Amino acid sequence: MKFTFLGHACFFIDTGKEKLIFDPFLTGNSQASMAAENVRCDYILLSHAHSDHFGDANEIALRTGAMVIAIPEVIGLFAKSLSNFQPMNLGGTFKADFGTVKMVQAFHSCGAAGGIPCGFIISFKDGPTVYYSGDTALFGDMKLFGELYNIDYAILPIGDNYTMGPDDAILAAKFLKAKHVIPVHYNTWPVISQDGEAFKKKAAEEGVDVILVQPGESIDL
């Protein structure tokens, strides 16, 4: 199984059979390592509808026919000609061929009227458990996620200003009991500029393993 970072908060998880893309903001993203028209995927998972997360989702869904997993209000933003949706809400679980997707809360705004942001805990069949928080502040129920799930990889924002920053992300990793942390949502713009190496060093001092993945790079999960 492979994780590929495409820049900002957009990434692929490739199981070898299915390819999942998360928050496909590529057009207009200075970090983007792939053009939207080159994306091939089977699933599109959206944490919320801000432009730096919803991004190219509609175009990719129209072209590929990928299933969109999101809350109903975000799904309502897609072209009416599309029909391959898996609407969910907080606490719900979707059983897919690759494993299970649990939709969990995030503390942020949504970008879709009446909607709420979310994160995902994905338990892959014969593979790792991956938590993607989406854009969020630190919150106490991350401790509950750590109790309920054996989280191998936590994909967390560290940019600060719009989301939690490095110090809170380290605390989140401890709450989650995550074996590894992959930071995202930083250095796209000056307002969310962070030193990834400094974050990794400080996290290591507190017993948290950080894997820095640059845009365009892949790692095996």
Coordinates of N, CA and C in Angstrom, one line a residue:
M1 N 0.8 -1.2 0.0 CA 0.0 0.0 0.0 C 0.9 1.2 0.0
K2 N 0.5 2.2 -0.8 CA 1.4 3.4 -1.0 C 0.6 4.7 -0.7
F3 N 1.3 5.6 0.0 CA 0.8 7.0 0.2 C 1.6 7.9 -0.7
T4 N 0.9 8.7 -1.4 CA 1.6 9.7 -2.3 C 1.1 11.1 -1.9
F5 N 1.9 12.0 -1.6 CA 1.6 13.4 -1.2 C 1.6 14.2 -2.5
L6 N 0.5 14.9 -2.8 CA 0.3 15.7 -3.9 C 0.5 17.2 -3.6
G7 N 0.6 17.6 -2.4 CA 0.7 19.0 -2.0 C -0.4 19.5 -1.2
H8 N -0.1 20.4 -0.3 CA -1.1 21.0 0.7 C -1.7 19.9 1.5
A9 N -3.0 19.6 1.3 CA -3.6 18.5 2.1 C -4.2 17.4 1.1
C10 N -3.7 17.3 -0.1 CA -4.1 16.4 -1.1 C -3.1 15.2 -1.2
F11 N -3.7 14.0 -1.1 CA -2.9 12.8 -1.2 C -3.6 11.6 -1.8
F12 N -2.9 10.7 -2.3 CA -3.4 9.4 -2.7 C -3.1 8.3 -1.7
I13 N -4.0 7.4 -1.5 CA -3.6 6.1 -0.9 C -4.0 5.0 -2.0
D14 N -3.0 4.3 -2.4 CA -3.2 3.3 -3.4 C -3.0 1.9 -2.7
T15 N -4.1 1.1 -2.8 CA -4.1 -0.2 -2.1 C -3.5 -1.3 -3.0
G16 N -3.2 -0.9 -4.3 CA -2.8 -1.9 -5.3 C -3.9 -2.4 -6.1
K17 N -5.2 -2.2 -5.6 CA -6.4 -2.4 -6.4 C -7.2 -1.2 -6.6
E18 N -7.3 -0.4 -5.5 CA -8.1 0.8 -5.6 C -7.2 2.0 -5.2
K19 N -7.6 3.1 -5.8 CA -6.8 4.4 -5.6 C -7.8 5.4 -5.0
L20 N -7.5 5.9 -3.8 CA -8.3 6.9 -3.1 C -7.5 8.2 -3.2
I21 N -8.2 9.3 -3.5 CA -7.7 10.6 -3.4 C -8.4 11.4 -2.4
F22 N -7.7 12.2 -1.6 CA -8.3 13.0 -0.5 C -8.1 14.5 -0.8
D23 N -9.2 15.2 -0.7 CA -9.2 16.7 -0.8 C -8.3 17.2 -2.0
P24 N -8.8 16.9 -3.2 CA -8.0 17.1 -4.4 C -7.9 18.6 -4.9
F25 N -7.2 19.4 -4.1 CA -6.9 20.8 -4.5 C -5.6 20.8 -5.2
L26 N -5.7 20.9 -6.6 CA -4.5 20.8 -7.4 C -4.3 22.1 -8.3
T27 N -5.4 22.5 -9.0 CA -5.4 23.7 -9.8 C -5.3 24.9 -8.8
G28 N -4.2 25.7 -9.1 CA -4.0 26.9 -8.2 C -3.2 26.6 -7.0
N29 N -2.8 25.3 -6.8 CA -2.0 24.9 -5.7 C -0.5 25.0 -6.1
S30 N 0.3 25.9 -5.5 CA 1.7 26.0 -5.9 C 2.5 24.8 -5.6
Q31 N 2.0 24.0 -4.6 CA 2.7 22.7 -4.2 C 2.4 21.5 -5.1
A32 N 1.3 21.6 -5.9 CA 0.8 20.5 -6.6 C 1.8 19.8 -7.4
S33 N 1.9 18.5 -7.3 CA 2.9 17.7 -8.0 C 2.2 16.9 -9.2
M34 N 0.9 17.2 -9.4 CA 0.2 16.5 -10.5 C -0.9 17.5 -10.9
A35 N -1.2 17.5 -12.2 CA -2.3 18.3 -12.7 C -3.6 17.5 -12.6
A36 N -4.7 18.2 -12.3 CA -6.0 17.6 -12.1 C -6.4 16.6 -13.2
E37 N -6.1 17.0 -14.5 CA -6.5 16.2 -15.6 C -5.7 14.9 -15.7
N38 N -4.7 14.7 -14.9 CA -3.9 13.5 -14.9 C -4.3 12.5 -13.8
V39 N -5.2 13.0 -13.0 CA -5.6 12.1 -11.8 C -6.5 11.0 -12.3
R40 N -6.2 9.8 -11.8 CA -7.0 8.6 -12.0 C -7.3 8.0 -10.6
C41 N -8.5 7.8 -10.3 CA -8.8 7.3 -9.0 C -10.2 6.6 -9.0
D42 N -10.4 5.9 -7.9 CA -11.7 5.1 -7.8 C -12.6 5.8 -6.7
Y43 N -12.0 6.5 -5.8 CA -12.7 7.2 -4.7 C -12.2 8.6 -4.5
I44 N -13.1 9.5 -4.2 CA -12.7 10.8 -3.8 C -13.3 11.1 -2.4
L45 N -12.4 11.3 -1.4 CA -12.9 11.6 0.0 C -12.6 13.1 0.3
L46 N -13.7 13.7 0.8 CA -13.7 15.1 1.0 C -13.9 15.4 2.5
S47 N -13.0 16.2 3.1 CA -13.2 16.5 4.5 C -14.1 17.7 4.7
H48 N -14.1 18.6 3.7 CA -15.0 19.8 3.8 C -14.9 20.5 2.4
A49 N -15.6 21.6 2.3 CA -15.8 22.2 1.0 C -15.0 23.5 0.8
H50 N -14.1 23.9 1.7 CA -13.2 25.0 1.4 C -12.5 24.8 0.1
S51 N -12.2 25.8 -0.7 CA -11.6 25.7 -2.0 C -10.3 25.0 -2.0
D52 N -9.5 25.1 -0.9 CA -8.2 24.4 -0.9 C -8.4 22.9 -0.5
H53 N -9.6 22.4 -0.5 CA -9.8 21.0 -0.2 C -10.8 20.4 -1.2
F54 N -11.9 21.1 -1.5 CA -12.8 20.7 -2.6 C -12.1 20.7 -3.9
G55 N -11.4 21.8 -4.2 CA -10.6 22.0 -5.3 C -11.1 21.5 -6.6
D56 N -10.5 20.4 -7.2 CA -10.9 19.9 -8.5 C -11.8 18.6 -8.4
A57 N -12.4 18.5 -7.3 CA -13.2 17.3 -7.0 C -14.3 17.1 -8.1
N58 N -15.0 18.1 -8.4 CA -16.1 18.0 -9.4 C -15.6 17.5 -10.8
E59 N -14.5 18.2 -11.2 CA -13.9 17.8 -12.5 C -13.4 16.4 -12.5
I60 N -12.7 16.0 -11.5 CA -12.2 14.6 -11.4 C -13.3 13.6 -11.3
A61 N -14.4 13.9 -10.6 CA -15.5 13.0 -10.5 C -16.2 12.8 -11.9
L62 N -16.4 13.9 -12.6 CA -17.0 13.9 -13.9 C -16.2 13.1 -14.9
R63 N -14.9 13.2 -14.8 CA -14.0 12.5 -15.8 C -13.8 11.1 -15.5
T64 N -13.6 10.7 -14.2 CA -13.3 9.4 -13.8 C -14.4 8.5 -13.4
G65 N -15.5 9.1 -13.0 CA -16.6 8.3 -12.4 C -16.4 7.8 -11.0
A66 N -15.4 8.4 -10.3 CA -15.0 7.9 -9.0 C -16.2 8.1 -8.0
M67 N -16.3 7.3 -7.0 CA -17.3 7.4 -6.0 C -16.8 8.6 -5.0
V68 N -17.7 9.5 -4.7 CA -17.4 10.6 -3.8 C -18.0 10.3 -2.5
I69 N -17.1 10.3 -1.4 CA -17.5 10.1 -0.1 C -17.4 11.4 0.7
A70 N -18.6 11.9 1.1 CA -18.6 13.2 1.8 C -19.9 13.4 2.5
I71 N -20.1 14.5 3.3 CA -21.4 14.8 3.9 C -22.3 15.3 2.8
P72 N -23.7 15.2 3.0 CA -24.6 15.5 2.0 C -24.5 16.9 1.5
E73 N -24.2 17.9 2.4 CA -24.1 19.3 1.9 C -23.0 19.5 1.0
V74 N -21.9 18.8 1.2 CA -20.8 18.9 0.2 C -21.1 18.2 -1.1
I75 N -21.8 17.1 -1.0 CA -22.2 16.4 -2.2 C -23.1 17.3 -3.0
G76 N -23.9 18.1 -2.4 CA -24.8 19.0 -3.1 C -24.1 20.0 -4.0
L77 N -22.8 20.2 -3.8 CA -22.1 21.1 -4.6 C -21.6 20.5 -6.0
F78 N -21.8 19.2 -6.2 CA -21.3 18.6 -7.4 C -22.3 18.8 -8.5
A79 N -21.9 18.5 -9.7 CA -22.7 18.6 -10.9 C -23.9 17.6 -10.8
K80 N -25.1 18.1 -11.2 CA -26.3 17.3 -11.1 C -26.2 16.0 -11.9
S81 N -25.4 16.0 -12.9 CA -25.3 14.8 -13.8 C -24.6 13.7 -13.1
L82 N -23.9 13.9 -12.0 CA -23.2 12.9 -11.3 C -24.1 12.1 -10.3
S83 N -23.8 10.8 -10.1 CA -24.7 10.0 -9.3 C -23.9 9.0 -8.4
N84 N -22.6 9.0 -8.5 CA -21.8 8.0 -7.8 C -21.4 8.6 -6.5
F85 N -22.3 8.6 -5.5 CA -22.0 9.2 -4.2 C -22.2 8.2 -3.1
Q86 N -21.4 8.4 -2.0 CA -21.7 7.8 -0.8 C -21.8 8.8 0.3
P87 N -23.0 9.3 0.5 CA -23.2 10.4 1.5 C -23.1 9.8 2.9
M88 N -22.4 10.5 3.8 CA -22.2 10.0 5.1 C -22.4 11.2 6.1
N89 N -22.4 10.8 7.4 CA -22.4 11.9 8.4 C -21.6 11.3 9.6
L90 N -21.4 12.2 10.6 CA -20.5 11.9 11.7 C -21.0 10.6 12.4
G91 N -20.0 9.7 12.7 CA -20.3 8.5 13.4 C -20.7 7.3 12.4
G92 N -20.9 7.6 11.2 CA -21.3 6.6 10.2 C -20.1 5.8 9.7
T93 N -20.3 4.6 9.3 CA -19.3 3.7 8.7 C -19.7 3.2 7.4
F94 N -18.9 3.3 6.4 CA -19.1 2.8 5.1 C -18.2 1.6 4.8
K95 N -18.7 0.5 4.4 CA -18.0 -0.7 4.1 C -17.7 -0.8 2.6
A96 N -16.4 -0.7 2.3 CA -16.0 -0.7 0.9 C -15.1 -2.0 0.7
D97 N -14.8 -2.2 -0.6 CA -14.0 -3.4 -0.9 C -12.6 -3.3 -0.2
F98 N -12.1 -2.1 0.0 CA -10.8 -1.9 0.5 C -10.7 -2.0 2.1
G99 N -11.9 -1.9 2.7 CA -12.0 -1.8 4.1 C -13.2 -1.0 4.6
T100 N -13.0 -0.4 5.8 CA -14.1 0.5 6.3 C -13.7 1.9 6.5
V101 N -14.6 2.8 6.2 CA -14.4 4.2 6.4 C -15.3 4.7 7.5
K102 N -14.8 5.2 8.5 CA -15.5 5.8 9.6 C -15.4 7.3 9.5
M103 N -16.5 8.0 9.5 CA -16.5 9.5 9.4 C -16.6 10.0 10.8
V104 N -15.6 10.9 11.2 CA -15.5 11.4 12.5 C -15.5 12.9 12.5
Q105 N -15.7 13.5 13.6 CA -15.7 15.0 13.7 C -14.4 15.7 13.5
A106 N -14.5 16.9 13.0 CA -13.4 17.8 13.0 C -13.9 19.2 13.5
F107 N -13.0 20.0 14.0 CA -13.4 21.3 14.6 C -12.8 22.4 13.7
H108 N -13.7 22.9 12.8 CA -13.3 23.8 11.7 C -14.6 24.4 11.2
S109 N -14.5 25.1 10.1 CA -15.7 25.5 9.4 C -15.8 24.6 8.1
C110 N -16.9 24.7 7.4 CA -17.2 23.7 6.3 C -17.0 24.2 4.9
G111 N -17.5 25.4 4.6 CA -17.5 25.9 3.3 C -18.7 25.5 2.5
A112 N -19.7 24.8 3.1 CA -20.9 24.4 2.4 C -22.1 24.8 3.4
A113 N -23.0 25.5 3.0 CA -24.1 26.0 3.8 C -24.8 24.8 4.5
G114 N -24.9 24.9 5.9 CA -25.5 23.9 6.7 C -24.6 22.7 6.9
G115 N -23.4 22.6 6.3 CA -22.6 21.5 6.4 C -21.6 21.5 7.6
I116 N -20.9 20.5 7.9 CA -19.9 20.4 8.9 C -18.7 19.7 8.4
P117 N -17.5 20.0 8.9 CA -16.3 19.4 8.5 C -16.2 18.0 9.1
C118 N -15.3 17.2 8.6 CA -15.1 15.8 9.1 C -13.7 15.4 8.9
G119 N -13.4 14.2 9.6 CA -12.2 13.5 9.3 C -12.6 12.0 9.0
F120 N -11.6 11.2 8.7 CA -11.9 9.8 8.3 C -10.9 8.9 9.1
I121 N -11.4 7.8 9.6 CA -10.6 6.7 10.1 C -10.8 5.5 9.2
I122 N -9.8 5.1 8.5 CA -9.9 4.1 7.5 C -9.1 2.8 7.9
S123 N -9.9 1.8 8.1 CA -9.3 0.5 8.4 C -9.2 -0.4 7.2
F124 N -8.0 -0.5 6.6 CA -7.8 -1.2 5.3 C -7.7 -2.7 5.6
K125 N -8.3 -3.4 4.7 CA -8.3 -4.9 4.8 C -6.8 -5.3 4.7
D126 N -6.4 -6.1 5.6 CA -5.0 -6.6 5.6 C -4.0 -5.5 5.5
G127 N -4.3 -4.4 6.0 CA -3.4 -3.2 5.9 C -3.5 -2.3 7.2
P128 N -3.0 -1.1 7.1 CA -2.9 -0.3 8.3 C -4.3 0.4 8.5
T129 N -4.3 1.0 9.7 CA -5.4 2.0 10.0 C -4.9 3.4 9.9
V130 N -5.6 4.2 9.1 CA -5.1 5.5 8.8 C -6.2 6.5 9.2
Y131 N -5.7 7.5 10.0 CA -6.6 8.6 10.4 C -6.2 9.9 9.7
Y132 N -7.2 10.4 8.9 CA -6.9 11.8 8.3 C -7.9 12.7 9.0
S133 N -7.3 13.7 9.7 CA -8.1 14.6 10.5 C -8.9 15.6 9.7
G134 N -8.5 15.9 8.5 CA -9.0 17.1 7.8 C -8.5 18.3 8.5
D135 N -9.0 19.4 8.2 CA -8.6 20.7 8.9 C -9.3 20.7 10.2
T136 N -8.5 20.9 11.3 CA -9.2 20.8 12.6 C -8.3 21.5 13.6
A137 N -8.9 21.9 14.7 CA -8.2 22.2 15.9 C -8.0 21.0 16.7
L138 N -7.1 21.0 17.7 CA -7.0 19.9 18.7 C -8.3 19.8 19.4
F139 N -8.7 18.6 19.7 CA -9.9 18.4 20.5 C -9.8 17.1 21.3
G140 N -10.5 17.0 22.4 CA -10.3 16.0 23.4 C -10.7 14.6 22.9
D141 N -11.7 14.5 22.0 CA -12.2 13.2 21.6 C -11.1 12.4 20.7
M142 N -10.0 13.1 20.4 CA -8.9 12.4 19.7 C -8.4 11.3 20.7
K143 N -8.5 11.5 22.0 CA -8.2 10.5 23.0 C -9.1 9.2 22.8
L144 N -10.4 9.5 22.5 CA -11.3 8.4 22.3 C -10.9 7.6 21.0
F145 N -10.5 8.3 20.0 CA -10.1 7.6 18.7 C -8.9 6.7 19.0
G146 N -8.0 7.2 19.9 CA -6.8 6.4 20.2 C -7.2 5.2 21.0
E147 N -8.3 5.2 21.8 CA -8.7 4.1 22.5 C -9.4 3.1 21.7
L148 N -10.2 3.6 20.7 CA -11.1 2.7 19.9 C -10.3 2.1 18.7
Y149 N -9.3 2.8 18.2 CA -8.7 2.3 17.0 C -7.2 2.2 17.2
N150 N -6.6 1.2 16.6 CA -5.1 1.1 16.6 C -4.6 1.8 15.4
I151 N -4.3 3.1 15.6 CA -4.0 4.0 14.5 C -2.5 3.9 14.1
D152 N -2.2 3.4 12.9 CA -0.9 3.3 12.4 C -0.3 4.6 11.9
Y153 N -1.1 5.4 11.2 CA -0.7 6.6 10.6 C -1.8 7.7 10.8
A154 N -1.3 8.8 11.4 CA -2.2 10.0 11.6 C -1.7 11.1 10.6
I155 N -2.6 11.5 9.7 CA -2.3 12.5 8.8 C -2.9 13.8 9.3
L156 N -2.0 14.7 9.8 CA -2.5 15.9 10.6 C -2.0 17.2 10.0
P157 N -2.8 18.3 10.1 CA -2.3 19.6 9.7 C -1.4 20.2 10.7
I158 N -0.4 20.9 10.3 CA 0.5 21.6 11.3 C 0.6 23.1 11.0
G159 N -0.1 23.6 10.0 CA 0.2 25.0 9.5 C -0.1 26.1 10.5
D160 N -1.0 25.8 11.5 CA -1.5 26.8 12.4 C -2.4 27.9 11.7
N161 N -2.8 28.9 12.3 CA -3.7 29.9 11.8 C -5.1 29.4 11.4
Y162 N -5.2 28.5 10.5 CA -6.5 28.0 10.1 C -6.7 26.6 10.8
T163 N -5.7 26.0 11.3 CA -5.8 24.7 11.9 C -4.9 24.6 13.1
M164 N -4.8 23.5 13.7 CA -3.8 23.3 14.8 C -2.4 23.5 14.2
G165 N -1.5 23.9 15.1 CA -0.1 24.1 14.7 C 0.7 23.0 15.2
P166 N 2.0 23.1 15.1 CA 2.9 22.0 15.4 C 2.8 21.4 16.9
D167 N 2.7 22.3 17.9 CA 2.6 21.9 19.2 C 1.3 21.1 19.5
D168 N 0.2 21.6 19.0 CA -1.0 20.9 19.1 C -1.1 19.6 18.4
A169 N -0.4 19.5 17.2 CA -0.3 18.3 16.4 C 0.4 17.2 17.2
I170 N 1.5 17.6 17.9 CA 2.2 16.6 18.7 C 1.3 16.1 19.8
L171 N 0.6 17.0 20.4 CA -0.4 16.5 21.5 C -1.5 15.6 20.9
A172 N -1.9 16.0 19.7 CA -2.9 15.2 19.0 C -2.4 13.8 18.8
A173 N -1.2 13.7 18.3 CA -0.5 12.4 18.1 C -0.5 11.5 19.3
K174 N -0.2 12.2 20.5 CA -0.2 11.5 21.7 C -1.6 11.0 22.1
F175 N -2.6 11.9 21.9 CA -4.0 11.5 22.2 C -4.4 10.3 21.4
L176 N -4.0 10.3 20.1 CA -4.4 9.2 19.1 C -3.6 8.0 19.3
K177 N -2.5 8.0 20.1 CA -1.5 6.9 20.2 C -1.1 6.4 18.8
A178 N -0.9 7.4 17.9 CA -0.5 7.1 16.5 C 0.9 6.6 16.5
K179 N 1.2 5.5 15.7 CA 2.5 5.0 15.6 C 3.4 6.0 14.7
H180 N 2.8 6.6 13.7 CA 3.5 7.6 12.9 C 2.6 8.7 12.5
V181 N 3.2 9.9 12.3 CA 2.4 11.1 11.9 C 3.0 11.6 10.6
I182 N 2.1 11.9 9.6 CA 2.5 12.5 8.4 C 1.9 13.9 8.4
P183 N 2.7 15.0 8.5 CA 2.1 16.3 8.5 C 1.7 16.8 7.1
V184 N 0.6 17.6 7.1 CA 0.1 18.2 5.8 C -0.4 19.6 6.2
H185 N -0.8 20.3 5.1 CA -1.5 21.6 5.3 C -0.5 22.6 5.9
Y186 N 0.7 22.7 5.3 CA 1.7 23.7 5.8 C 2.6 24.1 4.6
N187 N 3.1 25.3 4.6 CA 4.0 25.9 3.6 C 3.4 26.2 2.3
T188 N 2.1 26.1 2.1 CA 1.4 26.4 0.9 C 1.5 27.9 0.7
W189 N 1.2 28.7 1.8 CA 1.2 30.1 1.8 C 2.0 30.6 3.0
P190 N 2.5 31.8 3.0 CA 3.3 32.3 4.1 C 2.5 32.2 5.5
V191 N 1.2 32.4 5.5 CA 0.4 32.4 6.7 C 0.4 31.0 7.4
I192 N 0.7 29.9 6.6 CA 0.8 28.6 7.3 C 2.2 28.0 7.1
S193 N 3.2 28.9 7.1 CA 4.6 28.5 6.9 C 5.1 27.8 8.2
Q194 N 5.7 26.6 8.1 CA 6.2 25.9 9.2 C 7.5 25.2 8.8
D195 N 8.4 24.9 9.8 CA 9.6 24.2 9.5 C 9.4 22.7 9.8
G196 N 9.2 21.9 8.8 CA 8.9 20.5 8.9 C 10.0 19.8 9.7
E197 N 11.3 20.1 9.5 CA 12.3 19.4 10.2 C 12.3 19.7 11.7
A198 N 12.0 21.0 12.0 CA 11.9 21.4 13.4 C 10.8 20.7 14.1
F199 N 9.7 20.5 13.4 CA 8.5 19.8 13.9 C 8.9 18.3 14.2
K200 N 9.6 17.7 13.2 CA 10.0 16.3 13.4 C 10.9 16.1 14.6
K201 N 11.9 17.0 14.7 CA 12.8 17.0 15.8 C 12.1 17.1 17.2
K202 N 11.2 18.1 17.3 CA 10.5 18.3 18.5 C 9.6 17.1 18.9
A203 N 8.9 16.6 17.8 CA 8.1 15.5 18.0 C 8.8 14.3 18.5
A204 N 10.0 14.0 17.9 CA 10.9 12.9 18.3 C 11.3 13.0 19.8
E205 N 11.5 14.2 20.3 CA 11.9 14.5 21.7 C 10.7 14.1 22.6
E206 N 9.5 14.1 22.1 CA 8.3 13.8 22.9 C 7.8 12.4 22.5
G207 N 8.6 11.6 21.8 CA 8.2 10.2 21.6 C 7.2 10.0 20.4
V208 N 7.2 11.0 19.5 CA 6.2 10.9 18.4 C 7.1 10.8 17.1
D209 N 6.8 9.8 16.3 CA 7.5 9.5 15.1 C 6.9 10.3 13.9
V210 N 7.6 11.2 13.3 CA 7.1 12.0 12.2 C 7.7 11.6 10.9
I211 N 6.9 11.4 9.9 CA 7.5 11.1 8.5 C 7.2 12.3 7.6
L212 N 8.2 12.9 7.2 CA 8.0 14.1 6.3 C 8.0 13.6 4.8
V213 N 6.9 13.9 4.1 CA 6.7 13.5 2.7 C 6.6 14.8 1.9
Q214 N 7.5 14.9 1.0 CA 7.4 16.1 0.1 C 6.4 15.9 -1.0
P215 N 5.9 17.0 -1.5 CA 5.0 16.9 -2.7 C 5.6 16.1 -3.8
G216 N 4.9 15.1 -4.3 CA 5.4 14.2 -5.4 C 6.0 13.0 -4.9
E217 N 6.3 12.9 -3.6 CA 7.0 11.7 -3.0 C 5.9 10.7 -2.5
S218 N 6.4 9.5 -2.5 CA 5.5 8.4 -2.0 C 6.3 7.6 -0.9
I219 N 5.5 7.0 0.0 CA 6.0 6.1 1.0 C 5.1 4.8 1.0
D220 N 5.7 3.7 1.4 CA 4.9 2.5 1.6 C 4.3 2.6 3.0
L221 N 3.0 2.2 3.1 CA 2.4 2.1 4.4 C 2.4 0.7 4.9

